[in-house]
CSV table of C-alpha atoms in Angstrom, one decimal:
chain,number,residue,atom,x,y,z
A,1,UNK,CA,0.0,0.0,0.0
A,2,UNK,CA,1.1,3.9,0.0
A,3,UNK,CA,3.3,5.1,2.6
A,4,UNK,CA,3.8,8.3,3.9
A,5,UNK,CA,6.6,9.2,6.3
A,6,UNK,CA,6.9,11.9,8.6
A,7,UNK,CA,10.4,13.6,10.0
A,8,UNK,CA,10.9,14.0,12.8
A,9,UNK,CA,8.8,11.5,14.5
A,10,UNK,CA,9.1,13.7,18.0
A,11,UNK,CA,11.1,17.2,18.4
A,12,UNK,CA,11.8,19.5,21.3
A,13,UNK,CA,12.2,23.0,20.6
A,14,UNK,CA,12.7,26.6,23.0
A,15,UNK,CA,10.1,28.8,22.8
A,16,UNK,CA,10.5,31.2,20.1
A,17,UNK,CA,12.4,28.9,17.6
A,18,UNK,CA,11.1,27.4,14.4
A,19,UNK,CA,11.0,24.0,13.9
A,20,UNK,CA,10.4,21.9,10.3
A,21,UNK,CA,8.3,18.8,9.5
A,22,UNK,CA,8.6,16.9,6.8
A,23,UNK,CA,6.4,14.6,5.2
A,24,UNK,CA,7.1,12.4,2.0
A,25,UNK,CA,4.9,10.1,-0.3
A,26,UNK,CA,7.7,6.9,0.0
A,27,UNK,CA,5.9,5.0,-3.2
A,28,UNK,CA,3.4,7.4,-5.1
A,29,UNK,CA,3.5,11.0,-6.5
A,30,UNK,CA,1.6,13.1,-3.6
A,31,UNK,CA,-0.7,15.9,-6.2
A,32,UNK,CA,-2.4,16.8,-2.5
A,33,UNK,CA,-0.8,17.3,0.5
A,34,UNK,CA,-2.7,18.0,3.8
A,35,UNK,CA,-1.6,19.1,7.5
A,36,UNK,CA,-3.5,18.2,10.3
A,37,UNK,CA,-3.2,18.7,13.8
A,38,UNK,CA,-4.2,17.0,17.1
A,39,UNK,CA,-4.5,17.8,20.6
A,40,UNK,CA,-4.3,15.2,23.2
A,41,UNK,CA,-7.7,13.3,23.2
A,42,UNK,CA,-8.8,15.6,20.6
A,43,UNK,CA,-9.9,15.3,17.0
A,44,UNK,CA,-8.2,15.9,13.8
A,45,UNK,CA,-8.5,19.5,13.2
A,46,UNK,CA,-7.4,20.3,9.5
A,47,UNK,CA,-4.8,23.4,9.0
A,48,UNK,CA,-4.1,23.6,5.4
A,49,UNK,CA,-4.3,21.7,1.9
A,50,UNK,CA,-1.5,22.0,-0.1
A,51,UNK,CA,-0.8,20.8,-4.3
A,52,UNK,CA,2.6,20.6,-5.4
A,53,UNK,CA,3.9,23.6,-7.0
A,54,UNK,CA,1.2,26.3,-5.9
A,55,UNK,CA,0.8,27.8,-2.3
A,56,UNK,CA,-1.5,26.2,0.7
A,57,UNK,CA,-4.8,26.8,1.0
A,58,UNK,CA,-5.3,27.4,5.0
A,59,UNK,CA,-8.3,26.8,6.9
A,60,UNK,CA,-10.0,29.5,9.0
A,61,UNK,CA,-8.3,30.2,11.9
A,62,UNK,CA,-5.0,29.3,11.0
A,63,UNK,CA,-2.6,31.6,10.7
A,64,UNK,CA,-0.6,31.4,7.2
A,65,UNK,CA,2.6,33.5,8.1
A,66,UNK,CA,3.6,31.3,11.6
A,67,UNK,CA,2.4,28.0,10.1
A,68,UNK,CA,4.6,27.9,6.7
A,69,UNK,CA,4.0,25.1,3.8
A,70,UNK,CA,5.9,24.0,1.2
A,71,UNK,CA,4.9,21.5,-1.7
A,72,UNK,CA,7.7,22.0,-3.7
A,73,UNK,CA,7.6,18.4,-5.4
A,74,UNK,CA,5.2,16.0,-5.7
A,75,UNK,CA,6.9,13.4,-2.7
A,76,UNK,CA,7.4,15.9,-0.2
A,77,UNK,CA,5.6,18.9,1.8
A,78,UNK,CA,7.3,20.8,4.7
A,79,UNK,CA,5.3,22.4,8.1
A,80,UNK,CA,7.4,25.0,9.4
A,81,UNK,CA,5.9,26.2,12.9
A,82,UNK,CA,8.0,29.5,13.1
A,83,UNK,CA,8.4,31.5,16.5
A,84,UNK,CA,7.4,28.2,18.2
A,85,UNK,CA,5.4,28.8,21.6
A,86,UNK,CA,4.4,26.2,24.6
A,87,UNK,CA,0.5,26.9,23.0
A,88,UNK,CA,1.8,25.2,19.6
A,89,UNK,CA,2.8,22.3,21.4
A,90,UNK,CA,0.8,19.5,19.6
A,91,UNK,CA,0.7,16.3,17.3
A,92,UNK,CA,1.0,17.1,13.5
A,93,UNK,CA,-0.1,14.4,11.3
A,94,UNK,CA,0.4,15.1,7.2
A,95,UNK,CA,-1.7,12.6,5.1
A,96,UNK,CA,-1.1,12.5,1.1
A,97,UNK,CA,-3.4,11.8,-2.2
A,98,UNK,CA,-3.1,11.1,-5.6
A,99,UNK,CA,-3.5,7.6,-5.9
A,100,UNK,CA,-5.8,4.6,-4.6
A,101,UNK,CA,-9.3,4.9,-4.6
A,102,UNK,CA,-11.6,8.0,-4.4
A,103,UNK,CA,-8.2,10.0,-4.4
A,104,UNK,CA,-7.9,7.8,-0.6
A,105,UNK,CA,-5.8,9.8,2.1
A,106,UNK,CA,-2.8,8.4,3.2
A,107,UNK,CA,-2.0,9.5,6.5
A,108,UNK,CA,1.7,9.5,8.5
A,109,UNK,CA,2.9,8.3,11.3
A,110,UNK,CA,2.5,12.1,12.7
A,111,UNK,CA,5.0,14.0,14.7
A,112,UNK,CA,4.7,15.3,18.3
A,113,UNK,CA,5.8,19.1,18.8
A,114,UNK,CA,6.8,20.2,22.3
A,115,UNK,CA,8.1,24.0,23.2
A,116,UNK,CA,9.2,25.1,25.9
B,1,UNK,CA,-22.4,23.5,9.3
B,2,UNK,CA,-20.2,19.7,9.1
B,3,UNK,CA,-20.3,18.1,11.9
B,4,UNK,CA,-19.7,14.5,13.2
B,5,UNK,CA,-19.9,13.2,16.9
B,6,UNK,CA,-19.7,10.1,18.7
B,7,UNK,CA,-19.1,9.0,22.2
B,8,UNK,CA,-16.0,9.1,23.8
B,9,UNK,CA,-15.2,6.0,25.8
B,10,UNK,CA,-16.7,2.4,25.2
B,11,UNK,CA,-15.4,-0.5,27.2
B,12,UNK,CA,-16.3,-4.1,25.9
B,13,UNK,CA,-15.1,-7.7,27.4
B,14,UNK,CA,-12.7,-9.5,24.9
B,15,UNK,CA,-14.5,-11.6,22.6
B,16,UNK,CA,-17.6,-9.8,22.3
B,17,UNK,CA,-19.0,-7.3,19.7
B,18,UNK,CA,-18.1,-3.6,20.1
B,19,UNK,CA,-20.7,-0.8,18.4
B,20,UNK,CA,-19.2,2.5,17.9
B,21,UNK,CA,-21.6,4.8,16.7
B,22,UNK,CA,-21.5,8.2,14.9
B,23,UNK,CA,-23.8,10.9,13.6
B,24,UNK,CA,-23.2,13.6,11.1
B,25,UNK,CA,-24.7,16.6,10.1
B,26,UNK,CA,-24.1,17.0,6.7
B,27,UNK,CA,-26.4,15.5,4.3
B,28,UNK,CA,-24.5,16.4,1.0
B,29,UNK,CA,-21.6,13.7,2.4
B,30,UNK,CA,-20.4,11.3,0.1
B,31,UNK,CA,-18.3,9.1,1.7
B,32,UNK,CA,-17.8,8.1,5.2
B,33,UNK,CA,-14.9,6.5,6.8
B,34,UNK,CA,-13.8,4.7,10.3
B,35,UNK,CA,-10.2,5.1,11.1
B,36,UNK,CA,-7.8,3.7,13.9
B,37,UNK,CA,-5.5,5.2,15.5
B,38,UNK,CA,-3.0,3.5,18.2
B,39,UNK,CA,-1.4,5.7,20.9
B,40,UNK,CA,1.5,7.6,19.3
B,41,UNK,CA,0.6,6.9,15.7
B,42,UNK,CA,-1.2,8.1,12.6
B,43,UNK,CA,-4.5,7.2,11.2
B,44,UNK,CA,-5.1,3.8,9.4
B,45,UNK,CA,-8.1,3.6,7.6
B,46,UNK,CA,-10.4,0.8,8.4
B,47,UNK,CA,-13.2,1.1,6.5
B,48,UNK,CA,-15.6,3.3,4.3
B,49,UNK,CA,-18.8,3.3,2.7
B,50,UNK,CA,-20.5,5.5,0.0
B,51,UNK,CA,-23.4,7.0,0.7
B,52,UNK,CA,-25.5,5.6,-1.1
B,53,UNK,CA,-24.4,2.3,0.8
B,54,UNK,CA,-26.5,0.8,3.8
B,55,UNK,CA,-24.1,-1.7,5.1
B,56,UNK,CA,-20.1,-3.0,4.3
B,57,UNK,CA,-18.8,-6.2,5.9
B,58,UNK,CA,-15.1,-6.7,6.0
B,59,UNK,CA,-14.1,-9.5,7.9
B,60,UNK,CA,-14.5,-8.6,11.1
B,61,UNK,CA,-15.6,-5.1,10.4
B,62,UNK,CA,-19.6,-4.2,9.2
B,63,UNK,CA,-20.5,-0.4,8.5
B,64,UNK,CA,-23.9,0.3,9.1
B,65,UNK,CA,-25.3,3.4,7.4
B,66,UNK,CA,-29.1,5.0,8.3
B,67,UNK,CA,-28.9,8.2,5.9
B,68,UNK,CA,-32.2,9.4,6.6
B,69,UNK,CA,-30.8,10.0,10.4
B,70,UNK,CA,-27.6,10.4,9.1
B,71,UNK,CA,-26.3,7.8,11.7
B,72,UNK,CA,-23.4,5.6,11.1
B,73,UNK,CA,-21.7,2.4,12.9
B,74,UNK,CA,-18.9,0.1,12.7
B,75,UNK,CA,-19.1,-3.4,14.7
B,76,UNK,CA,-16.4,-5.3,15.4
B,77,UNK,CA,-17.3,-9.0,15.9
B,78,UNK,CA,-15.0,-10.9,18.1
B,79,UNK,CA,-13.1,-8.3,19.7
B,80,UNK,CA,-9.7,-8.4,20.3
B,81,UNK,CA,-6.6,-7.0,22.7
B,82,UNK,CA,-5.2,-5.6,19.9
B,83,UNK,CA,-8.6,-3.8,18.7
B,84,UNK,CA,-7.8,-1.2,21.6
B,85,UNK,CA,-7.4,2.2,20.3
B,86,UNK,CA,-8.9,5.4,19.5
B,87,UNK,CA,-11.6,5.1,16.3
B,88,UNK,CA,-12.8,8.3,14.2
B,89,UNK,CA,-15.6,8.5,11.9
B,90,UNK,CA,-15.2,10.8,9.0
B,91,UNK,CA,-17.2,12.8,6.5
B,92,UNK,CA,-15.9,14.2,3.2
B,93,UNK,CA,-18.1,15.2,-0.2
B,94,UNK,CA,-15.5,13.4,-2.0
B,95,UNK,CA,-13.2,17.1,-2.3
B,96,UNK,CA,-10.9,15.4,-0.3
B,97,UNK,CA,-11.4,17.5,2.5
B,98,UNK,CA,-12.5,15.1,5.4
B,99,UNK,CA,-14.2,16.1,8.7
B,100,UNK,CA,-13.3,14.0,11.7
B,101,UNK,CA,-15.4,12.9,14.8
B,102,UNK,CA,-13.9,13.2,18.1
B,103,UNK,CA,-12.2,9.6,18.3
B,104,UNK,CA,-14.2,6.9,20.5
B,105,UNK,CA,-11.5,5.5,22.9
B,106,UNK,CA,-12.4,1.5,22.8
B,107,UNK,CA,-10.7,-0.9,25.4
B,108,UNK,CA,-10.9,-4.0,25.9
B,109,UNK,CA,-11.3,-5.9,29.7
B,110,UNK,CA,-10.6,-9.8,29.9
């Protein structure tokens, strides 16, 4: 089946750092990327859709310029949580589609954000 | 507005069947999914059903869909140790954009 990997699987960060997630389509060309995130005991709440090669569409709410995307090729999309604070401490999950059925949403292993 | 809820805890004893039950709001979905999550990991999807399904068996798994209350289920027959984890249903009008449920936290007791 379609894997999708996530990098790092767990970071620590000071507050007011950035910190970058990656998330890569291992065996199929990713034409949607999408960023979730999680709080604990919490649904998935989506932040942004992403194609390859045009900018993110965000969802309401999230802010575009401290939550920076990046679908540069068609295996890989990058998160970038600038000016990290203990409020953006969360779980990320990516999920990728462009293959399977009904354009099916592959999801990663998700990575698990903690400021300080 | 989308919507989808279902309860947060169920407990079953191992070897019976576990019901998890969702609703949703929006009548214009198209397809609706169970996924599972295990602590610490991503999503792994189970199951889903168009809507203009009333019932999917998979093994172990059967999705029941009412769309006229726009209810949904997922049964697991049998249930196992390793069936604990955290299961969301999902909504999406096939745009890709899915809408998750709050995660029903199903363990097992022996």
């Amino acid at each position: 089946g379609a894997v999708v990997s996530q990098h790092p699987s767990w970071v620590i960060c000071k507050s007011g750092t950035s910190v970058k997630i990656e998330c890569r389509s291992l065996d199929f060309q990713a034409t949607t990327m999408f960023w979730y995130r999680q709080f604990p005991k919490q649904s998935l709440m989506l932040m942004a859709t992403s194609n390859e090669g045009s900018k993110a569409t965000y969802e309401q709410g999230v802010e575009k310029d401290k939550f920076l995307i990046n679908h540069a090729s068609l295996t890989l999309s990058t998160l970038t949580v600038t000016s990290a604070h203990p409020e953006d401490s969360s779980f990320y999950i990516c999920s990728a589609s462009g293959t399977g059925i009904n354009d099916e949403q592959f999801f990663g292993p998700g990575t698990r954000l903690t400021v300080l | 507005g989308e919507d989808v809820e279902q309860s947060l805890f169920l407990s079953v004893r191992e070897g019976d069947s576990s019901v998890i039950n969702c609703t949703y709001t929006d009548s214009s979905s198209t397809y609706l999914y169970w996924y599972k999550q295990e602590p610490g990991a991503g999503l792994q999807l189970l199951t889903y059903i168009f809507s203009n399904m009333d019932m999917k068996q998979d093994q172990r798994l059967t999705v029941l869909l009412n769309k006229k209350d726009k209810h949904l289920s997922l049964r697991i027959a049998d249930t196992q140790t390793g069936d604990s984890a955290i299961y969301f249903c999902a909504e999406s009008r096939g745009t890709s954009k899915i809408i998750f449920g709050s995660g029903t936290r199903l363990s097992i007791r022996p």
